[in-house]
């Protein structure tokens, strides 16, 4: 069987895609990052094995405050939620934030 790895940022739907293709709950899913903690192989059919892995966040050189913006940290685990919130607001047009 061919192994097909699914890799990507945390909480983008890698495990959900596998569940959808398998048409069963083969992988655990959740709204918070970190549900998938290790590599998991799921046999899709005789020829294809899907490899579910934890989310991957590459070091981009951005300040640590940017990590929550990439889904690397659960919001509840942040010591300082204001810094990432301000970073999000700086990326939004003012009229979008105001609701104009």
C-alpha positions as CSV (number, residue, x, y, z in Angstrom):
1,X,0.0,0.0,0.0
2,X,1.1,3.6,-0.7
3,X,1.4,5.9,2.3
4,X,0.1,9.4,1.9
5,X,1.1,11.8,4.6
6,X,-1.2,14.7,5.5
7,X,0.7,17.6,6.9
8,X,-0.2,21.2,7.5
9,X,-0.9,23.9,10.1
10,X,-2.8,22.9,13.3
11,X,-6.6,22.9,13.1
12,X,-7.0,23.0,9.3
13,X,-8.9,19.8,9.0
14,X,-6.3,17.1,8.3
15,X,-8.0,14.5,10.6
16,X,-11.5,15.6,9.5
17,X,-10.4,15.0,5.8
18,X,-9.3,11.5,6.7
19,X,-12.6,10.8,8.6
20,X,-14.5,12.1,5.6
21,X,-12.6,9.9,3.1
22,X,-12.8,6.9,5.4
23,X,-16.5,7.6,6.1
24,X,-16.0,6.8,9.8
25,X,-14.4,8.3,12.8
26,X,-11.0,6.9,12.3
27,X,-9.2,10.0,13.8
28,X,-10.0,12.1,16.8
29,X,-10.9,15.7,16.0
30,X,-11.4,18.9,18.1
31,X,-11.7,22.6,18.0
32,X,-8.4,23.2,19.8
33,X,-4.9,22.4,18.5
34,X,-3.2,19.4,19.8
35,X,-5.8,16.6,19.4
36,X,-3.5,14.7,17.1
37,X,-0.4,14.1,19.2
38,X,1.5,11.4,17.2
39,X,1.6,9.9,13.8
40,X,-1.5,7.7,13.1
41,X,-1.9,5.4,10.0
42,X,-5.4,4.9,8.7
43,X,-5.9,2.2,5.9
44,X,-8.2,3.8,3.4
45,X,-8.4,0.8,1.0
46,X,-6.1,-2.0,-0.2
47,X,-3.8,0.5,-1.9
48,X,-3.8,3.6,0.2
49,X,-2.7,4.3,3.8
50,X,-3.3,7.8,5.1
51,X,-0.8,9.2,7.7
52,X,-2.3,11.7,10.0
53,X,0.3,13.8,11.9
54,X,0.2,16.7,14.4
55,X,0.0,20.2,13.0
56,X,3.2,21.7,11.8
57,X,4.2,25.3,12.4
58,X,7.5,26.3,11.0
59,X,9.6,29.0,12.6
60,X,9.1,32.0,10.3
61,X,11.2,34.4,12.3
62,X,8.0,36.3,13.4
63,X,7.8,37.4,17.0
64,X,6.4,34.9,19.5
65,X,3.1,36.8,19.6
66,X,2.4,35.6,16.0
67,X,2.3,31.9,17.0
68,X,-1.4,32.0,18.1
69,X,-2.3,33.6,14.8
70,X,-1.0,30.4,13.0
71,X,-3.0,28.1,15.3
72,X,0.0,26.9,17.2
73,X,-1.4,27.7,20.6
74,X,-4.9,27.3,22.1
75,X,-6.2,30.7,23.1
76,X,-7.0,29.5,26.6
77,X,-3.2,28.7,27.1
78,X,-2.1,32.3,26.4
79,X,-0.6,34.3,29.2
80,X,-1.1,37.5,27.3
81,X,-4.1,37.3,24.9
82,X,-4.0,41.1,24.2
83,X,-0.8,41.0,22.1
84,X,-2.1,38.5,19.5
85,X,-5.5,40.2,19.5
86,X,-3.9,43.5,18.7
87,X,-1.9,41.8,15.9
88,X,-5.2,40.6,14.4
89,X,-6.8,44.0,14.7
90,X,-3.8,45.6,13.0
91,X,-4.3,43.3,9.9
92,X,-8.0,44.2,9.6
93,X,-9.3,47.3,7.8
94,X,-10.8,49.7,10.4
95,X,-14.2,49.8,8.7
96,X,-14.3,45.9,9.0
97,X,-13.7,46.1,12.7
98,X,-16.2,48.9,13.2
99,X,-18.8,47.0,11.1
100,X,-19.3,49.9,8.6
